Coordinates of C-alpha atoms in Angstrom, one line a residue:
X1 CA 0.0 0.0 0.0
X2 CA 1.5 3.3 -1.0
X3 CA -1.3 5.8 0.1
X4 CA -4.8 6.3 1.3
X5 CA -6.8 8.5 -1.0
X6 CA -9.4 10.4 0.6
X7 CA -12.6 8.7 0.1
X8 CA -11.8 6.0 2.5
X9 CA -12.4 8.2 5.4
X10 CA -15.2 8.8 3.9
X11 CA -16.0 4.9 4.2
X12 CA -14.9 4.9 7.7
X13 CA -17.0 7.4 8.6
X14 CA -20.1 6.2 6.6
X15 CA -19.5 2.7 8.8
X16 CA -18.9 4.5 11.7
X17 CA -22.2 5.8 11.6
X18 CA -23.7 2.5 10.5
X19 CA -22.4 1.1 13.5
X20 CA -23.7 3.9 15.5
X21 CA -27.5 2.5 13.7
X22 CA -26.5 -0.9 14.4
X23 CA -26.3 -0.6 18.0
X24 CA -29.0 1.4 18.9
X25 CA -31.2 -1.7 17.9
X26 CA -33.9 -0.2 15.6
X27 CA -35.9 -2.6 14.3
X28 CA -35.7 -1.7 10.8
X29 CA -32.3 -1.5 10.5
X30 CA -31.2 -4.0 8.0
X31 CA -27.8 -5.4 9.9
X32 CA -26.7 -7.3 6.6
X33 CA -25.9 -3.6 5.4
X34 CA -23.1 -2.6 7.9
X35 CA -21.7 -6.7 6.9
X36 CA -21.5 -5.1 3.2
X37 CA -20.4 -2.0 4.1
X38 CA -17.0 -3.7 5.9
X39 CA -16.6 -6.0 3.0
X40 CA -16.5 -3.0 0.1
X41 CA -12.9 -2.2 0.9
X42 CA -11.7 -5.5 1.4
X43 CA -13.4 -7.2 -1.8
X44 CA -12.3 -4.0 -3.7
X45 CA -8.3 -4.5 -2.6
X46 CA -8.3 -8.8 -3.1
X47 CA -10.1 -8.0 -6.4
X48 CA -7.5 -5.4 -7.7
X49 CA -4.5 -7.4 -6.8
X50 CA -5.4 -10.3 -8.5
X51 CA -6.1 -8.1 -11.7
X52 CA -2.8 -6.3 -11.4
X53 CA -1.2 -9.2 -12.7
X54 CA -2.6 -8.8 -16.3
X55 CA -0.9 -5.5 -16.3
X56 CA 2.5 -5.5 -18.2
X57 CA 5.3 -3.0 -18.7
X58 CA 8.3 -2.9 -21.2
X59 CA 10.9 -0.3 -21.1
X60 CA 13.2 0.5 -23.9
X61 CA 15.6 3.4 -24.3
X62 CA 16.8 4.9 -27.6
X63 CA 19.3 5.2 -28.5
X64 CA 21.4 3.9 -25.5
X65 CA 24.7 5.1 -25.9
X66 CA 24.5 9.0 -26.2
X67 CA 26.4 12.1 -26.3
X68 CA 26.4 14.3 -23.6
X69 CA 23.6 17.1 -23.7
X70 CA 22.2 14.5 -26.7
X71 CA 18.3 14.2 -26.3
X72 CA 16.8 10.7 -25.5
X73 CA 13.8 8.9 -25.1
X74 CA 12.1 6.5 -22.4
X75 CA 9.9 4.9 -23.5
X76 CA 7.7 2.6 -21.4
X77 CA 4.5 0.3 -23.3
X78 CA 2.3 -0.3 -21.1
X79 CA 0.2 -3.2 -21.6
X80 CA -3.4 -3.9 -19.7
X81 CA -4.0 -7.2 -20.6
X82 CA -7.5 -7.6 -18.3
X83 CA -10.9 -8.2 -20.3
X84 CA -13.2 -5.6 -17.5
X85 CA -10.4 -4.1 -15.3
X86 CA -8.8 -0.6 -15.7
X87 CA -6.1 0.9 -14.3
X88 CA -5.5 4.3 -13.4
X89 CA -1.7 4.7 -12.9
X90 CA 0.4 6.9 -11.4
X91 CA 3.9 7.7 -11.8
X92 CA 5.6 9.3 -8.6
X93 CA 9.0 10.1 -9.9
X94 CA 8.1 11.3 -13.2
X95 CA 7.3 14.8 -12.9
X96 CA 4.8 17.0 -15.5
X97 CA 5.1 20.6 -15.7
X98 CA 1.2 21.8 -15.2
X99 CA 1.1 25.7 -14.9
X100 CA 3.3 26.7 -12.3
X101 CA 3.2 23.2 -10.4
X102 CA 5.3 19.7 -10.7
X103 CA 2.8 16.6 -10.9
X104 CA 3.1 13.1 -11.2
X105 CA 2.6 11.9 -14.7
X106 CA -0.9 10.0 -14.9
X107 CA -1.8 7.2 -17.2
X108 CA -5.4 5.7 -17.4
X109 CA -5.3 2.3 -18.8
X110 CA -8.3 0.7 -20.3
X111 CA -9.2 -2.9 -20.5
X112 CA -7.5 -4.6 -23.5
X113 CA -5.5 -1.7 -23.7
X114 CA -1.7 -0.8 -24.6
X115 CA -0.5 2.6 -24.5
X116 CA 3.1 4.0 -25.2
X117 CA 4.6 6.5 -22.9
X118 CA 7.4 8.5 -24.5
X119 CA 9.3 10.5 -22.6
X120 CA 12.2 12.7 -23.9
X121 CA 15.1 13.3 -21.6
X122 CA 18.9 14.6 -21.2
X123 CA 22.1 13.3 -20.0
X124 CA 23.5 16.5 -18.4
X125 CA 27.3 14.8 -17.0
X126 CA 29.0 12.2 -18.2
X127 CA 28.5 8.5 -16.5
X128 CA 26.0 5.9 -16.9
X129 CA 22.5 6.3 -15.8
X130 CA 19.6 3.5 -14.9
X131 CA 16.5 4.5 -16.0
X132 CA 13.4 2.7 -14.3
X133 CA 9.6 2.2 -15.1
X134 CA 9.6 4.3 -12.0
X135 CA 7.3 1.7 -10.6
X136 CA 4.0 3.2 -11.5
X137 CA 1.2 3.2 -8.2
X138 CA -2.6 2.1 -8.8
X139 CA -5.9 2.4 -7.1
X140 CA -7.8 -0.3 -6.2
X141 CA -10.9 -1.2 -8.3
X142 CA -13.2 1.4 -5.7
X143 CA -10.2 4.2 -5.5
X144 CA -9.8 3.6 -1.7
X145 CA -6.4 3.3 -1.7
X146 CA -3.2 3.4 -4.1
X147 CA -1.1 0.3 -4.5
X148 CA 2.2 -0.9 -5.7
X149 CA 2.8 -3.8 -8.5
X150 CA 4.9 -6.8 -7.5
X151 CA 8.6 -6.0 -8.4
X152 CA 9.3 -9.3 -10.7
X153 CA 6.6 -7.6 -13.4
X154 CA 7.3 -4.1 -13.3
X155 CA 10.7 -3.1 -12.0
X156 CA 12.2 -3.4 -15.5
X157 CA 15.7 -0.5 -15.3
X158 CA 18.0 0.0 -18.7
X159 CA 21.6 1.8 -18.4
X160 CA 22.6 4.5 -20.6
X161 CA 25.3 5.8 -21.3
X162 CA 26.6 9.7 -21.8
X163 CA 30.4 9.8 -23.5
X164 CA 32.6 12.2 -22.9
X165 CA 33.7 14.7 -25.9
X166 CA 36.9 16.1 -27.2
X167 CA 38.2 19.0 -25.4
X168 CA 38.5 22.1 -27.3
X169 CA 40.6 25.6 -27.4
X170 CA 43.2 25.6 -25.0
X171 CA 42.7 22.8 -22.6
X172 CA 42.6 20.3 -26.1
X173 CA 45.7 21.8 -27.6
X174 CA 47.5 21.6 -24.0
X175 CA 46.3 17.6 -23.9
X176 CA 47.5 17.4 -27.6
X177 CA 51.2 18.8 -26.3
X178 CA 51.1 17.4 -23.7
X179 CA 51.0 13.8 -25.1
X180 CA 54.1 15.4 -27.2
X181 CA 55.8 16.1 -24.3
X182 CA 55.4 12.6 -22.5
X183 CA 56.4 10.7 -25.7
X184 CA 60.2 11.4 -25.0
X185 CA 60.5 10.7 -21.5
X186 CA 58.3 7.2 -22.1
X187 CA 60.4 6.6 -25.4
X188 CA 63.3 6.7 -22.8
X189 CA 62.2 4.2 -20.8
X190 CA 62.1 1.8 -23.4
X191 CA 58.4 1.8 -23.9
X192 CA 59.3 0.5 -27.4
X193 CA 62.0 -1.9 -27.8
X194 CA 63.0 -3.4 -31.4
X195 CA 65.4 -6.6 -32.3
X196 CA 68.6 -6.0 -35.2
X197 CA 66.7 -7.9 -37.6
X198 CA 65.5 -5.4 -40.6
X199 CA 62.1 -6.4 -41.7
X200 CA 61.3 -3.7 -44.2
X201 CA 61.5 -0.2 -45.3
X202 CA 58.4 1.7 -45.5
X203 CA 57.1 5.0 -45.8
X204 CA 55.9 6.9 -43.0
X205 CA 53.1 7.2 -42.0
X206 CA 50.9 10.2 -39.8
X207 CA 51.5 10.1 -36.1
X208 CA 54.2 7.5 -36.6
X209 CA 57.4 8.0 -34.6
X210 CA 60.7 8.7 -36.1
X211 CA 62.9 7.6 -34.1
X212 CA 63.6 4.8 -36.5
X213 CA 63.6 6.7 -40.1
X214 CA 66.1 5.7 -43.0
X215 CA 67.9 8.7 -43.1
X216 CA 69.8 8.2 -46.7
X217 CA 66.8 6.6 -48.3
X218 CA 65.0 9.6 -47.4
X219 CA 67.3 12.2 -49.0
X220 CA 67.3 9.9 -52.2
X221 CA 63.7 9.5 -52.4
X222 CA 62.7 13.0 -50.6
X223 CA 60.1 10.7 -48.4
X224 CA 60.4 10.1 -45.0
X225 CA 60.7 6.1 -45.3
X226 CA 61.1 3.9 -41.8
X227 CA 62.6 0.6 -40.9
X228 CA 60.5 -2.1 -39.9
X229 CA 61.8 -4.7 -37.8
X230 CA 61.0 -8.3 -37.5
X231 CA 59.9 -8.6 -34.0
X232 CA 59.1 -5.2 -32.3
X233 CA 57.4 -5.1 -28.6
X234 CA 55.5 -2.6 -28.1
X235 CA 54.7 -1.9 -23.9
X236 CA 51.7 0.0 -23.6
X237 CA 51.2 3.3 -22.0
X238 CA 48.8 2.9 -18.6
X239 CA 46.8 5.6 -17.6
X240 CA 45.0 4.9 -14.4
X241 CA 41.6 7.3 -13.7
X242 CA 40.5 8.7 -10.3
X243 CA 37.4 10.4 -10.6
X244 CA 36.0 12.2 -7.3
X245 CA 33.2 10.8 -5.1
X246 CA 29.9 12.4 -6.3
X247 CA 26.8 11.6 -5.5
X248 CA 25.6 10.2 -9.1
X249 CA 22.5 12.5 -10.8
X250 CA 19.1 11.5 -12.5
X251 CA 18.6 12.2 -15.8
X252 CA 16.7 15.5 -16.6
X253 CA 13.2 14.7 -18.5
X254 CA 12.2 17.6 -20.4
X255 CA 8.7 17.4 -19.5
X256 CA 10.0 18.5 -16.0
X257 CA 11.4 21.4 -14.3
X258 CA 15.3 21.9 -14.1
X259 CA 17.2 19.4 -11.6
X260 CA 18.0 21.5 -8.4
X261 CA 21.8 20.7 -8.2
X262 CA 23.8 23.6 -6.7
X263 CA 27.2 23.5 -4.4
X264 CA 29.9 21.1 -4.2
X265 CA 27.7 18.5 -5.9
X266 CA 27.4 20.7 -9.3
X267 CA 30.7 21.9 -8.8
X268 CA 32.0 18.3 -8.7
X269 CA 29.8 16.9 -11.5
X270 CA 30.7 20.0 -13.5
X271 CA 34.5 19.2 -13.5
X272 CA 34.5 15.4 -14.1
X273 CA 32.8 16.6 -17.2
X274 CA 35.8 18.2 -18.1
X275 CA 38.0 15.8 -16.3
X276 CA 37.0 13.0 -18.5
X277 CA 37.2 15.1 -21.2
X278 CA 40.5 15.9 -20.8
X279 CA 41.7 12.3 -20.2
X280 CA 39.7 11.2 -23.3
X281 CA 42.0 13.7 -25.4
X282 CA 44.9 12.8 -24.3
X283 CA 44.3 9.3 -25.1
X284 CA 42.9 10.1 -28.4
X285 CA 46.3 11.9 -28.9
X286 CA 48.3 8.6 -27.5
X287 CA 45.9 6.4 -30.3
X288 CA 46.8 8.9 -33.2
X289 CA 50.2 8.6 -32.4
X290 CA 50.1 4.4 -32.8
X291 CA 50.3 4.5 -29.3
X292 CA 48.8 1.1 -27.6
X293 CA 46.7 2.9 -24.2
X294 CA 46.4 0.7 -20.9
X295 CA 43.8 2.4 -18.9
X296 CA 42.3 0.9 -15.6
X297 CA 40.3 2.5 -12.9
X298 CA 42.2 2.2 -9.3
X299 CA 41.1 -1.2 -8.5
X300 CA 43.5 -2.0 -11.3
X301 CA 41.1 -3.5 -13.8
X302 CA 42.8 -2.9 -17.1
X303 CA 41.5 -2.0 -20.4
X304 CA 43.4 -2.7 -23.9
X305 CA 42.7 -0.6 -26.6
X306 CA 45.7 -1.0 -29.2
X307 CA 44.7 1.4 -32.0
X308 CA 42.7 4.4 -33.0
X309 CA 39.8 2.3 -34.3
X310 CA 39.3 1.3 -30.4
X311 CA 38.4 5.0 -29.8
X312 CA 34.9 4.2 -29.6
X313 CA 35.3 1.6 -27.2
X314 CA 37.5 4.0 -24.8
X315 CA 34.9 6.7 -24.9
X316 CA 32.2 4.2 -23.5
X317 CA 35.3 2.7 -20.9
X318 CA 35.4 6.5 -19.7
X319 CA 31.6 6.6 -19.5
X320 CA 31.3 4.0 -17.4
X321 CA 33.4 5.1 -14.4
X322 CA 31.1 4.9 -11.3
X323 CA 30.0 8.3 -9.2
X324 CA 31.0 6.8 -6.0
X325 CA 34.6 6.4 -5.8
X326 CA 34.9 6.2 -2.1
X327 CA 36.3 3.5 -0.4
X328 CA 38.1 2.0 -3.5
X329 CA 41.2 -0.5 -2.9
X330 CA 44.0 1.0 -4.7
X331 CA 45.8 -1.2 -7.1
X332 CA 48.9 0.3 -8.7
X333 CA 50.9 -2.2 -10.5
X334 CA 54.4 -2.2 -10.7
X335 CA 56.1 -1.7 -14.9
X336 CA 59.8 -1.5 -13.6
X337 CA 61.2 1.8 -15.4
X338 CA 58.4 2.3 -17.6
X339 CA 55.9 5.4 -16.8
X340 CA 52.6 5.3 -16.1
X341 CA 50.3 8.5 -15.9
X342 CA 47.2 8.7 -12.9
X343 CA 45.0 11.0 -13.4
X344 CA 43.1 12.4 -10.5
X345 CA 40.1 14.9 -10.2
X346 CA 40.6 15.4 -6.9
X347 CA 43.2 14.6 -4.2
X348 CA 41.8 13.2 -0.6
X349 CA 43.5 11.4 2.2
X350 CA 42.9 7.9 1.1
X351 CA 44.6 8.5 -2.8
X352 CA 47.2 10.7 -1.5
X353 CA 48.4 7.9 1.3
X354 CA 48.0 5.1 -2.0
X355 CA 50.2 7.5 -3.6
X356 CA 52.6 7.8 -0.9
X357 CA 53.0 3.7 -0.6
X358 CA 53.5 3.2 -4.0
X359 CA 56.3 5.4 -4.6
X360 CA 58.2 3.9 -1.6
X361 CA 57.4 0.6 -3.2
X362 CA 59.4 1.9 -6.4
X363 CA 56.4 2.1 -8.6
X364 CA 57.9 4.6 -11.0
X365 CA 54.4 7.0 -12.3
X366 CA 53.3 10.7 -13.1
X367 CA 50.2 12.1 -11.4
X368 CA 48.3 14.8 -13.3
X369 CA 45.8 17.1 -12.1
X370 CA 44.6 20.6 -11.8
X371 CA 44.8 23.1 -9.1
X372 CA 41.1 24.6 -9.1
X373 CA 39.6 21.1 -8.6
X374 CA 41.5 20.9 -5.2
X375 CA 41.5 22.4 -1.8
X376 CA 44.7 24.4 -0.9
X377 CA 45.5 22.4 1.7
X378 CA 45.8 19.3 -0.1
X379 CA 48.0 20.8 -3.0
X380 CA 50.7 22.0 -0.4
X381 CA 50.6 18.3 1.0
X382 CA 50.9 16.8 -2.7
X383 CA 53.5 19.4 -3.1
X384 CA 55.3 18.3 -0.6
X385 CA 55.3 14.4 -1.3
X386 CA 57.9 13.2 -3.2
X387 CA 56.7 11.8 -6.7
X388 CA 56.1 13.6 -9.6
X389 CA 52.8 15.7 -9.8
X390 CA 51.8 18.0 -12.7
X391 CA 49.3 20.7 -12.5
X392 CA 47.4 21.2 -16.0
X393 CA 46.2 24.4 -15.4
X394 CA 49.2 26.4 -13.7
X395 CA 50.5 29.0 -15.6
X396 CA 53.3 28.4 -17.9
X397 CA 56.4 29.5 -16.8
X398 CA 55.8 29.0 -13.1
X399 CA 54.7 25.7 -12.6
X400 CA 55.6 23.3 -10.1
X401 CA 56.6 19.4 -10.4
X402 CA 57.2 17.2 -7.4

């Protein structure tokens, strides 16, 4: 039972009053009447529930995968699948703009009936959503009270998914660089390593590396042309995500009023939107450069994606990060003298001491992160640790690196 609507008082006080008439003996009081009276409500509730279970509810979402800001649609068919019984649903969580006032979306089922609710809605932050039925209420066959449907019929959910985008102007050509600047120091530690065994000599090609180009061959040709090798090893680059801990929002249906998010949780959802952008650029970057990308949240649960054509695939990886990042076991796996870049949102105590640990365990790695997504307090104390830290959005020229 989910509520009492307001006729049943009525009830109770039309039996109260029979009751009244029953006891004061009069002779013409028909007593069977106050017998019916008490079994309205109770023959209108057993009746109802058995009907409810001709009621039936699919819920499709379309499309699934979107971009962020992209407009979607739930879409729930409801089926009423009873010969004499209608329902008159109500959907609590799904909110209709009437005049100046928010109510719950109503649906009035007749018998034999299907209907199609299609509702239009927005992915405002980057993550994966569930989408419900938003388990619709009903009255009973009398309207005494509203009711709820069995969860094995109705409670049907469907993820979604909003992808992050490419990050544009001067944060994208900073990731773009950036991913310059950390080829040389990863070439160094022999991310790449080749055999002496010439292969072939081909031309080069865009994004390709040169560190192995046939200098002579190129002058007599004027073509940059590269030497294959028979067995070359490429070690991926591993990119471990920290995301902060936000509480995770609803979808906004545009049938509906604005979501009320303000404060830290805004703020927070507002900058893993451009967090994941960012790391989603620089990987792009790494892929365009025939870069093979390792990424894994901080559980240590990798991710493969070996070429540009996997690009797709990252952007849904990125997607599905989870809100709630607190309480996470950190799992950073040792590559000997080979980098590997963690990204983090947002600094606390628990990433900062996993940090710590694995440096004095000789994990060798490079955290990246911005300044205006952290408190002051906890940039002096990453300051003052001693691995490698750099801030993407302090000003050029006087920057700081642990």
């Amino acid at each position: 039972m989910k509520a009492i609507r307001p006729r049943f008082f009525f009830w109770a006080l039309g039996w109260l009053v029979l009751f009244v008439l029953a006891n004061l003996q009069l002779r013409p009081f028909p007593h069977i009447f106050i017998i019916f009276w008490t079994l309205l409500p109770i023959l209108s509730i057993i009746f109802s529930k058995l009907s409810d279970r001709k009621l039936k509810a699919k819920l499709t979402i379309r499309p699934q995968v979107l971009q962020r800001g992209q407009e979607g649609h739930w879409i729930c068919q409801l089926t009423n699948e009873s010969p004499f019984m209608a329902f008159f649903l109500l959907f609590p969580d799904l909110k209709i703009v009437q005049g100046k006032k928010e109510k719950p979306m109503e649906v009035m089922l007749q018998p034999k009936e299907t209907r199609t609710v299609d509702l239009a809605f927005m992915l405002p932050f980057t993550g994966t959503y569930t989408l419900e039925t938003k388990e619709p209420i009903y009255e009973d066959f009398l309207g005494f009270i509203r009711m709820s449907f069995s969860q094995d019929r109705l409670s049907h959910m469907v993820h979604c998914y909003a992808l992050p985008s490419l990050s544009r102007g001067e944060a994208g050509s900073g990731l773009t660089s950036l991913a310059d600047d950390l080829g040389d120091p990863i070439q160094k530690k022999n991310l790449t390593t080749v055999t002496d065994d010439l292969f072939s000599i081909d031309p080069l090609t865009q994004g390709e590396s040169m560190a192995h180009v046939h200098w002579k061959l190129t002058a007599r040709l004027q073509e940059f042309m590269v030497k294959r090798y028979s067995d070359t090893d490429q070690e991926p680059l591993r990119i471990i995500v920290h995301t902060a801990d936000v509480e995770g929002p609803s979808p906004h249906f545009m049938t509906a009023k604005k979501t009320d998010l303000h404060g830290d949780q805004l703020r927070l959802l507002m900058d893993r939107n451009f967090f994941l952008d960012q790391i989603y650029t620089f990987s792009k970057a790494m892929l365009d450069r025939r870069q093979v990308v390792r990424i894994s949240d901080v559980q240590g649960q990798y991710k493969s994606f070996p070429s540009i054509a996997e690009e797709g695939k990252l952007r849904l990886w990125l997607a599905r990060l989870p809100f709630r990042t607190r309480g996470l076991n950190w799992k950073i796996e040792p590559m000997g003298d080979k980098a590997q870049v963690i990204f983090i949102q947002r600094f606390d105590q628990e990433s900062l001491g996993a940090l710590i640990q694995a440096y004095e365990l000789g994990i060798y790695f490079i955290c990246l992160s911005y300044l205006s997504m952290n408190d002051s307090d906890m940039v002096e104390k990453v300051k003052k640790a001693d691995f490698s830290c750099l801030w993407l959005d302090e000003e050029k020229g006087g920057g700081h690196e642990n």
